[in-house]
Structure formats: C-alpha cells, structure tokens
mmCIF file of C-alpha atoms in Angstrom:
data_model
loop_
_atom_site.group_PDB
_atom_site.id
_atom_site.type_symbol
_atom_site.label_atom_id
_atom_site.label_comp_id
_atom_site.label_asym_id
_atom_site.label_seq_id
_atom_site.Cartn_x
_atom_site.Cartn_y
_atom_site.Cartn_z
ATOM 1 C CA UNK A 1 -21.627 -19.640 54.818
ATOM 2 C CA UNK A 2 -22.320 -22.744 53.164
ATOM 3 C CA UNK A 3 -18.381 -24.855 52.262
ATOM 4 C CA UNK A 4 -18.790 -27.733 49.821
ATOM 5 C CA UNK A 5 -18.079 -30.787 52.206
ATOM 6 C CA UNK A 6 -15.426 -32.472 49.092
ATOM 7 C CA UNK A 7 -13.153 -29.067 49.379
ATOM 8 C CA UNK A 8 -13.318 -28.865 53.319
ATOM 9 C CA UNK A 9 -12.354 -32.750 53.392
ATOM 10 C CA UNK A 10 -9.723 -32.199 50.608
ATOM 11 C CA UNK A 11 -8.036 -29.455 52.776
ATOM 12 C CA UNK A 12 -8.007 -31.042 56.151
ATOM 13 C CA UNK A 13 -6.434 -34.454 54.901
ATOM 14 C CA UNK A 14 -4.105 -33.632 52.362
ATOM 15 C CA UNK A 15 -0.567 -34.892 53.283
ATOM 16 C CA UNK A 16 1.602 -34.975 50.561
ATOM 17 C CA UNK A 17 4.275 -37.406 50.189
ATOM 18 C CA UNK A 18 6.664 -34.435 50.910
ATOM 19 C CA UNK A 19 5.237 -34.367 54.338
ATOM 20 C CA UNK A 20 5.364 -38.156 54.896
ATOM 21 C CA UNK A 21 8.869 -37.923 54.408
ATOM 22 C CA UNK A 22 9.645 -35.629 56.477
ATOM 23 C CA UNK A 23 7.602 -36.834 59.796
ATOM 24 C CA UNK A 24 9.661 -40.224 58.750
ATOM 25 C CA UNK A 25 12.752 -38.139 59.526
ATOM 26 C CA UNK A 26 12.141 -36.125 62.506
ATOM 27 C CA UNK A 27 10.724 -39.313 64.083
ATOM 28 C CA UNK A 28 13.602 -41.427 62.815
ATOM 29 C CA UNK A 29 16.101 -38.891 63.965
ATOM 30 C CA UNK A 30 14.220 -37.473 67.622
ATOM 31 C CA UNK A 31 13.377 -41.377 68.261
ATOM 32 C CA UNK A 32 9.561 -39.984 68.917
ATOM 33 C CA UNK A 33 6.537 -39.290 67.201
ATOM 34 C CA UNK A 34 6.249 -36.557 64.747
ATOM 35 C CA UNK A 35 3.731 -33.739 66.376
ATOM 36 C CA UNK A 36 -0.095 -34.126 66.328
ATOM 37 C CA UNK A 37 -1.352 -31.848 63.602
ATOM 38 C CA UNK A 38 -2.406 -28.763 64.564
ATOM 39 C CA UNK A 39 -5.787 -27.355 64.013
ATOM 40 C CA UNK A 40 -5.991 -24.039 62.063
ATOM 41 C CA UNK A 41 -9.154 -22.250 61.220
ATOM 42 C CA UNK A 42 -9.394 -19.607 58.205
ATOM 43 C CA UNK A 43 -11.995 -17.674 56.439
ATOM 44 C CA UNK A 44 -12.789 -16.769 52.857
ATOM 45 C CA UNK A 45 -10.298 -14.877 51.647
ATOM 46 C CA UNK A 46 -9.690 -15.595 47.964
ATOM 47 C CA UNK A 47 -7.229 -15.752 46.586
ATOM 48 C CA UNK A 48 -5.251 -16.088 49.948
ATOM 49 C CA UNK A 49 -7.625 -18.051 52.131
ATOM 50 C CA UNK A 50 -10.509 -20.228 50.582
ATOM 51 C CA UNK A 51 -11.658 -23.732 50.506
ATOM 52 C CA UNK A 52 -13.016 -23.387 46.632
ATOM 53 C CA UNK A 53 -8.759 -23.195 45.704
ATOM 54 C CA UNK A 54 -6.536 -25.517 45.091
ATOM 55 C CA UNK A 55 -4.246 -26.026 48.472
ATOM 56 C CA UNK A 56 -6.403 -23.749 50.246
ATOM 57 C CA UNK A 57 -4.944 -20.200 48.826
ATOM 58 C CA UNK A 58 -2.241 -18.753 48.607
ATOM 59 C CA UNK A 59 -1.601 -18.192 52.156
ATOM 60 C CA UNK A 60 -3.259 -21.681 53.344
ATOM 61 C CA UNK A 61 -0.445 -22.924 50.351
ATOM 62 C CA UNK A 62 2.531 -21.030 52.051
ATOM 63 C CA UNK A 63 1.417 -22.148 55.778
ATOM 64 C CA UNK A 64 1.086 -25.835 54.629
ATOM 65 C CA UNK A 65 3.815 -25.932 53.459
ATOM 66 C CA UNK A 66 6.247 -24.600 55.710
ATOM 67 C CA UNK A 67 5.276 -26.117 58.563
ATOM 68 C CA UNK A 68 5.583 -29.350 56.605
ATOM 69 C CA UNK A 69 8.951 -29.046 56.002
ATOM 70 C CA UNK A 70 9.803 -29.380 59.891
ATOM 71 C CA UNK A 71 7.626 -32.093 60.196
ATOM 72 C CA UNK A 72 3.650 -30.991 60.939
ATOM 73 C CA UNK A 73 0.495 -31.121 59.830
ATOM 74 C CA UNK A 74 -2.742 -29.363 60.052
ATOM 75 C CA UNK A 75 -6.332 -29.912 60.024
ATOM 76 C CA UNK A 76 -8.195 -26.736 58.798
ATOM 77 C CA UNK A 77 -11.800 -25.320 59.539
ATOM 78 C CA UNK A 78 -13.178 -22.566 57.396
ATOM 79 C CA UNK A 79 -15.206 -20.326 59.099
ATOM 80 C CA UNK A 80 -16.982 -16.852 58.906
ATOM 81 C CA UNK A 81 -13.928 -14.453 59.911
ATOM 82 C CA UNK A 82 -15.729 -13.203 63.330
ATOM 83 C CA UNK A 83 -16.518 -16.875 64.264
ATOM 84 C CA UNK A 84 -12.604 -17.575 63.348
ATOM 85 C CA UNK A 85 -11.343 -14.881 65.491
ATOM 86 C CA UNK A 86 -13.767 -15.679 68.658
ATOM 87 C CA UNK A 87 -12.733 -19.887 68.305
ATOM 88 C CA UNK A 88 -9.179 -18.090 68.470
ATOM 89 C CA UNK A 89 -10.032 -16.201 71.238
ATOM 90 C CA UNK A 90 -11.670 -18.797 73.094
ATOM 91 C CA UNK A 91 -8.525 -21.164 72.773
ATOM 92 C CA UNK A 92 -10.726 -23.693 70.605
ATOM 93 C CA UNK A 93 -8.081 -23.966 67.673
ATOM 94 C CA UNK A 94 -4.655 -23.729 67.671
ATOM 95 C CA UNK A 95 -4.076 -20.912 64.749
ATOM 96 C CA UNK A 96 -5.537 -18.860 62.330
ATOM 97 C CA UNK A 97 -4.093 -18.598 58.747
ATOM 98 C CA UNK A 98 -4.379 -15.399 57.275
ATOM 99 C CA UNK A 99 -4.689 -12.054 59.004
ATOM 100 C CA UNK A 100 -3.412 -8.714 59.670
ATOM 101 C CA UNK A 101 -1.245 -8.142 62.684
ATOM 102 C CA UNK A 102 -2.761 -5.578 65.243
ATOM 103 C CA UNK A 103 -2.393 -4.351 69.201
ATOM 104 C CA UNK A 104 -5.952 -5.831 70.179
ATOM 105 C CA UNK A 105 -5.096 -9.084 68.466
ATOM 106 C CA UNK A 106 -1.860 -9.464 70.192
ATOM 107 C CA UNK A 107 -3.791 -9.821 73.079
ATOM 108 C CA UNK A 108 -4.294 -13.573 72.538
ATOM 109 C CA UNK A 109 -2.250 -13.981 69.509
ATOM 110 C CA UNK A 110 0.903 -15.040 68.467
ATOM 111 C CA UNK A 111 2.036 -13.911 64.923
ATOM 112 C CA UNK A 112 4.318 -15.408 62.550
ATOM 113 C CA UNK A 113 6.901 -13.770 60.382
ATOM 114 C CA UNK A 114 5.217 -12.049 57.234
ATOM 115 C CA UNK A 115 4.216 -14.830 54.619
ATOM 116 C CA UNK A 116 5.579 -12.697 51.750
ATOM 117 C CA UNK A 117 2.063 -11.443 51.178
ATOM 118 C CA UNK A 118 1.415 -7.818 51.409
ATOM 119 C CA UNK A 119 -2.125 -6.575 50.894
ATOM 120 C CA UNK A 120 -3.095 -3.379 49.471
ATOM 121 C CA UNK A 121 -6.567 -2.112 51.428
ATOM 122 C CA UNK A 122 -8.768 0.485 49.766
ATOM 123 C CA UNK A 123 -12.105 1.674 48.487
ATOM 124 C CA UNK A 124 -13.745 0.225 45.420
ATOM 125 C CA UNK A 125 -16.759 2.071 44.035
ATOM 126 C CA UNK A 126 -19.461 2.021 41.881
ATOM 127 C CA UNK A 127 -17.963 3.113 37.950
ATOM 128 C CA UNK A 128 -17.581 7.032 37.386
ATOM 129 C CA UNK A 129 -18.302 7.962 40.820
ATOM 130 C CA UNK A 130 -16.370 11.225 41.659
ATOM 131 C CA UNK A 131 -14.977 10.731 45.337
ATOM 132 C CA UNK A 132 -11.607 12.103 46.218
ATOM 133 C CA UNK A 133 -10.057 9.256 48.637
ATOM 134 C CA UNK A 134 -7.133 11.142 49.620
ATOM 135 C CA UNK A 135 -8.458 12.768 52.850
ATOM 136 C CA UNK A 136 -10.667 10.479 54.931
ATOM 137 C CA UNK A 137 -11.715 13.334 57.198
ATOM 138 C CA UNK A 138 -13.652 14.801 54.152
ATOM 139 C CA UNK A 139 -15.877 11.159 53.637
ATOM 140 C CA UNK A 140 -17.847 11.126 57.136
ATOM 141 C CA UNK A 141 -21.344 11.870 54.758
ATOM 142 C CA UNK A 142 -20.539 8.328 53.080
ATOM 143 C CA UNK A 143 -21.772 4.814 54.280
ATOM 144 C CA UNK A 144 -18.159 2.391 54.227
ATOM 145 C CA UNK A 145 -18.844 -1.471 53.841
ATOM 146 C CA UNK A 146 -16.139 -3.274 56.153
ATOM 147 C CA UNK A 147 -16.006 -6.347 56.820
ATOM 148 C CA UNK A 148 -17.068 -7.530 60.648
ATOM 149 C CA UNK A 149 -14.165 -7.696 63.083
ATOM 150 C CA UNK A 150 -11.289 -7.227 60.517
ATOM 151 C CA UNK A 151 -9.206 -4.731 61.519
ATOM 152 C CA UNK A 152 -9.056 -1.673 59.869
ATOM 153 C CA UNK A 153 -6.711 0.170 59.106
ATOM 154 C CA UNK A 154 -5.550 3.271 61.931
ATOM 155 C CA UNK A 155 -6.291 5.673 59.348
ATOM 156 C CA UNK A 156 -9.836 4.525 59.081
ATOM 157 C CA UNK A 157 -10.770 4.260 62.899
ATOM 158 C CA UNK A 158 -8.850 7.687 63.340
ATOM 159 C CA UNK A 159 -10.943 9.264 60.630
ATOM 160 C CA UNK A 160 -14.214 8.596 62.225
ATOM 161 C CA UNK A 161 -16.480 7.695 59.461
ATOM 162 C CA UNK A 162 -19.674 5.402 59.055
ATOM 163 C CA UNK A 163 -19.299 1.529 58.554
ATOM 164 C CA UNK A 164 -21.661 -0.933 57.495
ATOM 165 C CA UNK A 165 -20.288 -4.173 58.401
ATOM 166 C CA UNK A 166 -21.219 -7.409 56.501
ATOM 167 C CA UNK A 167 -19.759 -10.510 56.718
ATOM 168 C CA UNK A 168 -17.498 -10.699 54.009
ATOM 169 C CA UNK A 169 -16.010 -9.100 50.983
ATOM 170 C CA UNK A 170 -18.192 -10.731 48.971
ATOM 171 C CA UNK A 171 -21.221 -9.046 50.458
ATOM 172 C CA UNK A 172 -19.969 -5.885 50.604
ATOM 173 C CA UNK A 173 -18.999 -6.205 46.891
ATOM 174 C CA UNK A 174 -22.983 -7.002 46.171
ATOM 175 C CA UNK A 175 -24.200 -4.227 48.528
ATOM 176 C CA UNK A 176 -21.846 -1.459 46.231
ATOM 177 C CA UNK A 177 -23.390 -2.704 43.224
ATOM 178 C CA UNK A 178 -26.630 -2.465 44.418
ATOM 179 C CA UNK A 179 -26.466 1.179 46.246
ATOM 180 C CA UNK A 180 -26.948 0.124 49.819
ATOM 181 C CA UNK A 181 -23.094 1.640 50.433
ATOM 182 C CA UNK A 182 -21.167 4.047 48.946
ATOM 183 C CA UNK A 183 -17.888 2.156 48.993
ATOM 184 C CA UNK A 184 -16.207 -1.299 50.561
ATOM 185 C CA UNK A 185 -12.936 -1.194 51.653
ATOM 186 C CA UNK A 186 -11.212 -4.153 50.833
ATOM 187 C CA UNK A 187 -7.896 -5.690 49.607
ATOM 188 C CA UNK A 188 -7.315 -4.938 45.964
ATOM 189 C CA UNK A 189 -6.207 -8.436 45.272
ATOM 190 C CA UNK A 190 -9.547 -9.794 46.714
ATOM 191 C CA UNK A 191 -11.955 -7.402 45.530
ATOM 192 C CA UNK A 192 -10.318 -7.827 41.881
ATOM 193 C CA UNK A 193 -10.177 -12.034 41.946
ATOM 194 C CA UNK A 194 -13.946 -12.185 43.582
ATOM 195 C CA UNK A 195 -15.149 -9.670 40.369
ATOM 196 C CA UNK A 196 -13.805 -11.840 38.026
ATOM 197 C CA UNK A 197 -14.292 -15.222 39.179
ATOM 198 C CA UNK A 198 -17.891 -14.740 41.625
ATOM 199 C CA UNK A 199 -19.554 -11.465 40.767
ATOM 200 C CA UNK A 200 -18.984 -10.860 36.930
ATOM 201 C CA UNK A 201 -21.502 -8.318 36.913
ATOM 202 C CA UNK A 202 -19.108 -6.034 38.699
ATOM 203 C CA UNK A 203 -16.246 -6.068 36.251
ATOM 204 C CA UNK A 204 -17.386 -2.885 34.439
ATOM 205 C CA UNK A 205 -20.072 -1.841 36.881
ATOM 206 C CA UNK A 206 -17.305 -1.029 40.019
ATOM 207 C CA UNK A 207 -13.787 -0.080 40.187
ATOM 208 C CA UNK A 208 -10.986 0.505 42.004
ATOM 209 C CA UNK A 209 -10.281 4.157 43.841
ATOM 210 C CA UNK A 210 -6.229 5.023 44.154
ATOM 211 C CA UNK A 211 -4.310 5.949 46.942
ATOM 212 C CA UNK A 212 -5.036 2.488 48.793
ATOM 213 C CA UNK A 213 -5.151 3.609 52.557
ATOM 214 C CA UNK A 214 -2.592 1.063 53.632
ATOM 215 C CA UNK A 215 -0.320 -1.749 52.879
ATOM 216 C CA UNK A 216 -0.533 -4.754 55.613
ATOM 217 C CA UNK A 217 1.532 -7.835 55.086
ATOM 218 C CA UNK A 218 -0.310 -10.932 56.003
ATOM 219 C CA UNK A 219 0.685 -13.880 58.232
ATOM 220 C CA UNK A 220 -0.529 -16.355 60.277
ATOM 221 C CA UNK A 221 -0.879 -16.827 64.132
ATOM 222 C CA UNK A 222 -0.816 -19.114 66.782
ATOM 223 C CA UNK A 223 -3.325 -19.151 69.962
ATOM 224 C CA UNK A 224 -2.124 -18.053 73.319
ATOM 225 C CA UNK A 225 1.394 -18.815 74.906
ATOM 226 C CA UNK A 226 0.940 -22.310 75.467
ATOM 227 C CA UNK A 227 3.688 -25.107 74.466
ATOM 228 C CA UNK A 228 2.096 -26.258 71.492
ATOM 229 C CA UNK A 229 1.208 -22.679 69.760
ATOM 230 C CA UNK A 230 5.093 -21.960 70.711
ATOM 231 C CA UNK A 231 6.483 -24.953 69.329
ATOM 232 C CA UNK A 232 4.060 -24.387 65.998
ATOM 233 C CA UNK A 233 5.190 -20.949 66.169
ATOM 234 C CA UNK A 234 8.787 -21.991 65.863
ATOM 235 C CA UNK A 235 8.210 -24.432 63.690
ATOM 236 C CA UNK A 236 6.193 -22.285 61.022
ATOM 237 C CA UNK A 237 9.129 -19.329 61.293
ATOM 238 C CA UNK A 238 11.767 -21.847 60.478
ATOM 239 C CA UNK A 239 9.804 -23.221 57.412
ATOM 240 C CA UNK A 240 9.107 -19.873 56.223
ATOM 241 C CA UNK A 241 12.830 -18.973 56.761
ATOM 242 C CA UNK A 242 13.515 -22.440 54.682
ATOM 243 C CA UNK A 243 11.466 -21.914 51.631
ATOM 244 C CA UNK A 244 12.181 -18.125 51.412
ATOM 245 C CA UNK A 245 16.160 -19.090 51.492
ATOM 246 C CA UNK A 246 15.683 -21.860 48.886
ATOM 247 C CA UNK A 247 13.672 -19.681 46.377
ATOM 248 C CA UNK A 248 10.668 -22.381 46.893
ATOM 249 C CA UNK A 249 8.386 -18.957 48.163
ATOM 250 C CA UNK A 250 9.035 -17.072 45.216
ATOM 251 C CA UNK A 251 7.690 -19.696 42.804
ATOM 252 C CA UNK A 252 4.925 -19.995 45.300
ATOM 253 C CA UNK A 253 4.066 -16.630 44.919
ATOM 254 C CA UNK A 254 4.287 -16.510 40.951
ATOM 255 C CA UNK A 255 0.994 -17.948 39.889
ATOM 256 C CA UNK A 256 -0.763 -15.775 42.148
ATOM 257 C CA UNK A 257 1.258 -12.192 41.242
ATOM 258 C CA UNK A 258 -1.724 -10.741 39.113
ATOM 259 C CA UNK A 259 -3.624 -10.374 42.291
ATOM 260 C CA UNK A 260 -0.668 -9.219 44.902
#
C-alpha cells in the first residue's frame, strides 16, 4: 500500500498548541518531563483510520486527542492491517488505533474503553442480487471477501462458510464489482464512505444487504503489560473519560454521523 509521504509526515508531527500546553503543565506541575510519545500504528480504515483524512480519522481524531489532554503524544505508522497486528504482536509499537476487541487479541493486547464508535459489519453485494442474509448456515455455496486477519465476527467463524481474504476493504469492494466474490463483509460506514469517495463506480452497481451480522464498538489498544502501554493505557481511558464528560466527543463525532 502506497501512503503519500506529506499525509504520513502530517500525522506523525502534528502537535497542536492544545497539546503544548498541556505537556507545559504536567511538567510544570510533576517537576519532570512530559512522556516520550508513543508510537501507534493503524491501517486504512476510512473514515475511522486513514492517512488521506484530516487528523487521521475519526478514531486516529478521538485517540489524539485524548491522550493529549493528559499530556502525550504519538507518532503514527500506517500499515497494511496484518502487518499492524504482527508489529503489535512482535512488541515493535506501542498501540494500535482502531480495532475490534477479541479473545485471541487479548492475548497480547491491552484495550481501551470504547471510543464511542460502534461499527455495523455486514454483506454488501452486487445490485438486485437475491440472497437472504438472515441465516448464515444457508450461504456455505457463496465465496465471502474478508479482510486478512480482522476478526470476524463469532457468527461468521461459527457458520463455516468460504472466505476470500484480500487485504483491505477496498479490494474486496473491487473484487464484488467485478464477480470474483459473491459478497464482502465489511463495516457499513466504510464500505459506504470508500463507494463514494474511491470507487464511484460502485454507488449504483453494489449495495448494502440488511440484518448486519454484528455491531462491534471500536477502540484502541496498547501492546503487552509493560509500564509504558499501562501508563498509555491509563492515560488514554482518562482522556476519553474527559472529553466524553465535557461533551468535546459528541461534537467529535458529529461531522462524521452519516457514516456511523
């Protein structure tokens, strides 16, 4: 995945004046240097995660922000989401911005409190195709486009059926359109903003199939149990606490409530 070198810089050395201040007063006040930024790592994930928005996405927007009010930074990496999850694995970065919570990833995982984000995951198909969503058990003829190492929903694994991974929406939105799959499950939100800002052709050609098969509310996580992805941990839950209680999260969330 090629990431325009301006929008990568922009997003790993943005400090805003907001955050100045505050590092001014937690060093003022602790008599010590403010924290050294932490290094998060996120994949495209418009309009939550992606280095072609403005502050990242949404949930890059939210993160940033909250752990700025208690004083840190971060330096952010975007990466394909499997190469994400094994730098997270491998203790190479300190967090990952923007995932689902799940058993396997608790393994090396820490997870923050919900970012306010909830994400609706379903099928989209190709326009007037006739395919009855409702019972999973009844779609094991049909090729699925996921997308590699996200985690599915329970329903999905339990149901047994036959993925095609790719390695992103994005791709699995192009391989619906052209027949290679008979439907991508994805987030509504995403597979809704990617048709009508990166794949125009799809706005008439696909749509979306109701019931989704599950709501997931997003977050973000720290790496392992170590002092630093504690303390950023803490740090990120009491920001998130902060702007929720001021009302600062709900205007957050407003520009982006056509996709949630």
């Amino acid at each position: 995945m090629v990431i325009r070198r301006a929008a990568l810089l922009a997003l790993a050395s943005s400090v805003t004046p907001a955050m100045q201040s505050r590092a001014a007063e937690l060093t003022t006040r602790s008599g010590s240097a403010p924290p050294s930024p932490l290094r998060m790592v996120m994949t495209e994930f418009p309009p939550y995660t992606s280095s072609s928005l403005a502050d990242g996405g949404l949930a890059t927007w939210i993160t940033r922000t909250a752990l700025a009010r208690e004083g840190w930074e971060i330096n952010l990496a975007v990466l394909p989401w499997a190469r994400a999850l094994n730098e997270a694995r491998q203790g190479k970065c300190d967090g990952v911005i923007g995932l689902w919570r799940s058993p396997e990833r608790e393994e090396f995982l820490s997870f923050t409190q919900p970012l306010g984000v909830t994400n609706r995951i379903g099928f989209m198909a190709r326009a007037g195709t006739a395919i009855d969503v409702s019972e999973l058990g009844r779609m094991r003829g049909l090729t699925i486009g996921v997308v590699r190492d996200y985690s599915n929903p329970p329903a999905i694994q339990k149901a047994r059926l036959k993925l095609d991974p790719a390695m992103d929406d994005l791709h699995n939105l192009r391989k619906l359109l052209a027949g290679r799959i008979d439907l991508a499950l994805i987030d509504k939100g995403v597979a809704f903003y990617l048709l009508q800002t990166q794949l125009l052709s799809g706005v008439s050609a696909l749509a979306w199939l109701e019931p989704a098969v599950s709501e997931s509310p997003l977050h973000s996580a720290f790496v392992g149990r170590s002092p630093q992805a504690q303390a950023g941990l803490a740090a990120l839950n009491a920001g998130l606490t902060r702007i929720r209680n001021s009302g600062e999260l709900a205007q957050m969330l407003q520009p982006f409530a056509r996709w949630l």
